[in-house]
mmCIF file of N, CA and C in Angstrom:
data_model
loop_
_atom_site.group_PDB
_atom_site.id
_atom_site.type_symbol
_atom_site.label_atom_id
_atom_site.label_comp_id
_atom_site.label_asym_id
_atom_site.label_seq_id
_atom_site.Cartn_x
_atom_site.Cartn_y
_atom_site.Cartn_z
ATOM 1 N N MET R 1 -113.075 -30.439 114.216
ATOM 2 C CA MET R 1 -111.798 -30.322 113.564
ATOM 3 C C MET R 1 -111.099 -31.675 113.585
ATOM 4 N N LYS R 2 -110.529 -32.026 112.465
ATOM 5 C CA LYS R 2 -109.848 -33.311 112.350
ATOM 6 C C LYS R 2 -108.409 -33.179 112.830
ATOM 7 N N ILE R 3 -107.968 -34.165 113.582
ATOM 8 C CA ILE R 3 -106.574 -34.239 114.010
ATOM 9 C C ILE R 3 -105.864 -35.209 113.061
ATOM 10 N N TYR R 4 -104.827 -34.736 112.419
ATOM 11 C CA TYR R 4 -104.117 -35.551 111.444
ATOM 12 C C TYR R 4 -102.988 -36.327 112.098
ATOM 13 N N LYS R 5 -102.783 -37.549 111.598
ATOM 14 C CA LYS R 5 -101.719 -38.407 112.106
ATOM 15 C C LYS R 5 -100.361 -37.950 111.597
ATOM 16 N N ASN R 6 -100.349 -37.365 110.382
ATOM 17 C CA ASN R 6 -99.079 -36.926 109.794
ATOM 18 C C ASN R 6 -99.341 -35.871 108.720
ATOM 19 N N ASP R 7 -98.276 -35.267 108.258
ATOM 20 C CA ASP R 7 -98.385 -34.203 107.257
ATOM 21 C C ASP R 7 -98.922 -34.718 105.923
ATOM 22 N N ASP R 8 -98.543 -35.924 105.541
ATOM 23 C CA ASP R 8 -99.032 -36.500 104.282
ATOM 24 C C ASP R 8 -100.550 -36.554 104.243
ATOM 25 N N GLU R 9 -101.142 -37.008 105.339
ATOM 26 C CA GLU R 9 -102.593 -37.125 105.431
ATOM 27 C C GLU R 9 -103.258 -35.752 105.292
ATOM 28 N N MET R 10 -102.687 -34.758 105.935
ATOM 29 C CA MET R 10 -103.238 -33.401 105.870
ATOM 30 C C MET R 10 -103.157 -32.862 104.443
ATOM 31 N N ILE R 11 -101.992 -33.011 103.797
ATOM 32 C CA ILE R 11 -101.806 -32.526 102.432
ATOM 33 C C ILE R 11 -102.768 -33.243 101.482
ATOM 34 N N ASP R 12 -102.942 -34.547 101.649
ATOM 35 C CA ASP R 12 -103.888 -35.301 100.811
ATOM 36 C C ASP R 12 -105.291 -34.737 100.933
ATOM 37 N N ASP R 13 -105.723 -34.433 102.144
ATOM 38 C CA ASP R 13 -107.065 -33.869 102.341
ATOM 39 C C ASP R 13 -107.185 -32.479 101.716
ATOM 40 N N LEU R 14 -106.142 -31.681 101.809
ATOM 41 C CA LEU R 14 -106.175 -30.360 101.173
ATOM 42 C C LEU R 14 -106.331 -30.495 99.664
ATOM 43 N N TYR R 15 -105.593 -31.414 99.056
ATOM 44 C CA TYR R 15 -105.723 -31.638 97.615
ATOM 45 C C TYR R 15 -107.115 -32.154 97.257
ATOM 46 N N THR R 16 -107.685 -32.995 98.086
ATOM 47 C CA THR R 16 -109.039 -33.499 97.848
ATOM 48 C C THR R 16 -110.031 -32.347 97.825
ATOM 49 N N ILE R 17 -109.910 -31.433 98.760
ATOM 50 C CA ILE R 17 -110.799 -30.275 98.824
ATOM 51 C C ILE R 17 -110.608 -29.387 97.593
ATOM 52 N N ILE R 18 -109.360 -29.142 97.221
ATOM 53 C CA ILE R 18 -109.074 -28.312 96.052
ATOM 54 C C ILE R 18 -109.674 -28.939 94.797
ATOM 55 N N ARG R 19 -109.482 -30.240 94.604
ATOM 56 C CA ARG R 19 -110.022 -30.925 93.422
ATOM 57 C C ARG R 19 -111.549 -30.872 93.409
ATOM 58 N N TYR R 20 -112.167 -31.015 94.576
ATOM 59 C CA TYR R 20 -113.628 -30.926 94.670
ATOM 60 C C TYR R 20 -114.094 -29.552 94.181
ATOM 61 N N ILE R 21 -113.451 -28.507 94.679
ATOM 62 C CA ILE R 21 -113.814 -27.143 94.286
ATOM 63 C C ILE R 21 -113.626 -26.962 92.787
ATOM 64 N N GLN R 22 -112.493 -27.398 92.252
ATOM 65 C CA GLN R 22 -112.208 -27.211 90.836
ATOM 66 C C GLN R 22 -113.154 -28.013 89.946
ATOM 67 N N THR R 23 -113.627 -29.140 90.414
ATOM 68 C CA THR R 23 -114.547 -29.975 89.646
ATOM 69 C C THR R 23 -115.973 -29.452 89.697
ATOM 70 N N ASN R 24 -116.399 -28.993 90.859
ATOM 71 C CA ASN R 24 -117.800 -28.657 91.060
ATOM 72 C C ASN R 24 -118.147 -27.171 90.957
ATOM 73 N N HIS R 25 -117.159 -26.343 90.731
ATOM 74 C CA HIS R 25 -117.429 -24.904 90.642
ATOM 75 C C HIS R 25 -116.763 -24.297 89.409
ATOM 76 N N GLN R 26 -116.759 -25.048 88.323
ATOM 77 C CA GLN R 26 -116.106 -24.599 87.099
ATOM 78 C C GLN R 26 -116.760 -23.364 86.497
ATOM 79 N N GLU R 27 -118.021 -23.132 86.802
ATOM 80 C CA GLU R 27 -118.730 -21.992 86.228
ATOM 81 C C GLU R 27 -118.397 -20.678 86.928
ATOM 82 N N ASN R 28 -117.726 -20.761 88.070
ATOM 83 C CA ASN R 28 -117.427 -19.553 88.845
ATOM 84 C C ASN R 28 -115.920 -19.275 88.763
ATOM 85 N N SER R 29 -115.541 -18.360 87.880
ATOM 86 C CA SER R 29 -114.126 -18.112 87.634
ATOM 87 C C SER R 29 -113.402 -17.566 88.858
ATOM 88 N N GLU R 30 -114.099 -16.811 89.689
ATOM 89 C CA GLU R 30 -113.459 -16.277 90.895
ATOM 90 C C GLU R 30 -113.115 -17.406 91.864
ATOM 91 N N VAL R 31 -114.033 -18.337 92.014
ATOM 92 C CA VAL R 31 -113.785 -19.486 92.892
ATOM 93 C C VAL R 31 -112.645 -20.334 92.332
ATOM 94 N N LEU R 32 -112.657 -20.559 91.027
ATOM 95 C CA LEU R 32 -111.585 -21.347 90.402
ATOM 96 C C LEU R 32 -110.234 -20.674 90.578
ATOM 97 N N GLU R 33 -110.183 -19.379 90.342
ATOM 98 C CA GLU R 33 -108.921 -18.653 90.487
ATOM 99 C C GLU R 33 -108.389 -18.764 91.919
ATOM 100 N N THR R 34 -109.284 -18.608 92.870
ATOM 101 C CA THR R 34 -108.885 -18.730 94.273
ATOM 102 C C THR R 34 -108.404 -20.142 94.582
ATOM 103 N N SER R 35 -109.058 -21.152 94.021
ATOM 104 C CA SER R 35 -108.640 -22.536 94.274
ATOM 105 C C SER R 35 -107.241 -22.789 93.720
ATOM 106 N N TYR R 36 -106.905 -22.169 92.592
ATOM 107 C CA TYR R 36 -105.553 -22.325 92.039
ATOM 108 C C TYR R 36 -104.520 -21.616 92.920
ATOM 109 N N GLU R 37 -104.896 -20.490 93.483
ATOM 110 C CA GLU R 37 -103.999 -19.792 94.408
ATOM 111 C C GLU R 37 -103.768 -20.639 95.661
ATOM 112 N N ILE R 38 -104.832 -21.252 96.142
ATOM 113 C CA ILE R 38 -104.724 -22.126 97.316
ATOM 114 C C ILE R 38 -103.842 -23.332 96.975
ATOM 115 N N GLU R 39 -104.037 -23.882 95.795
ATOM 116 C CA GLU R 39 -103.224 -25.030 95.366
ATOM 117 C C GLU R 39 -101.745 -24.659 95.341
ATOM 118 N N ASP R 40 -101.422 -23.475 94.834
ATOM 119 C CA ASP R 40 -100.030 -23.020 94.836
ATOM 120 C C ASP R 40 -99.481 -22.922 96.255
ATOM 121 N N ALA R 41 -100.303 -22.425 97.177
ATOM 122 C CA ALA R 41 -99.880 -22.310 98.576
ATOM 123 C C ALA R 41 -99.666 -23.697 99.188
ATOM 124 N N VAL R 42 -100.540 -24.646 98.875
ATOM 125 C CA VAL R 42 -100.400 -26.009 99.398
ATOM 126 C C VAL R 42 -99.120 -26.645 98.871
ATOM 127 N N ILE R 43 -98.799 -26.389 97.617
ATOM 128 C CA ILE R 43 -97.545 -26.903 97.050
ATOM 129 C C ILE R 43 -96.354 -26.361 97.823
ATOM 130 N N LYS R 44 -96.366 -25.079 98.130
ATOM 131 C CA LYS R 44 -95.281 -24.481 98.903
ATOM 132 C C LYS R 44 -95.208 -25.077 100.310
ATOM 133 N N ILE R 45 -96.360 -25.289 100.931
ATOM 134 C CA ILE R 45 -96.399 -25.885 102.271
ATOM 135 C C ILE R 45 -95.815 -27.294 102.212
ATOM 136 N N ARG R 46 -96.260 -28.069 101.211
ATOM 137 C CA ARG R 46 -95.777 -29.448 101.064
ATOM 138 C C ARG R 46 -94.258 -29.464 100.903
ATOM 139 N N GLU R 47 -93.751 -28.589 100.067
ATOM 140 C CA GLU R 47 -92.307 -28.529 99.858
ATOM 141 C C GLU R 47 -91.571 -28.122 101.136
ATOM 142 N N SER R 48 -92.136 -27.176 101.869
ATOM 143 C CA SER R 48 -91.513 -26.736 103.130
ATOM 144 C C SER R 48 -91.485 -27.856 104.169
ATOM 145 N N LEU R 49 -92.525 -28.676 104.151
ATOM 146 C CA LEU R 49 -92.600 -29.784 105.106
ATOM 147 C C LEU R 49 -91.776 -30.985 104.651
ATOM 148 N N GLY R 50 -91.388 -30.978 103.381
ATOM 149 C CA GLY R 50 -90.633 -32.100 102.849
ATOM 150 C C GLY R 50 -91.502 -33.315 102.593
ATOM 151 N N VAL R 51 -92.764 -33.068 102.302
ATOM 152 C CA VAL R 51 -93.723 -34.148 102.068
ATOM 153 C C VAL R 51 -93.761 -34.479 100.592
#
């Protein structure tokens, strides 16, 4: 498990993972839909943290 130095670094890594999923799993609509739901949750987390 990675220990993050700050919230920005953690949020950046979450977006990297989301973009990877959206780029490499375009043929699987269920995976894509879930990745968009996760992205929405990350946006809410980022806003809550003030990042």
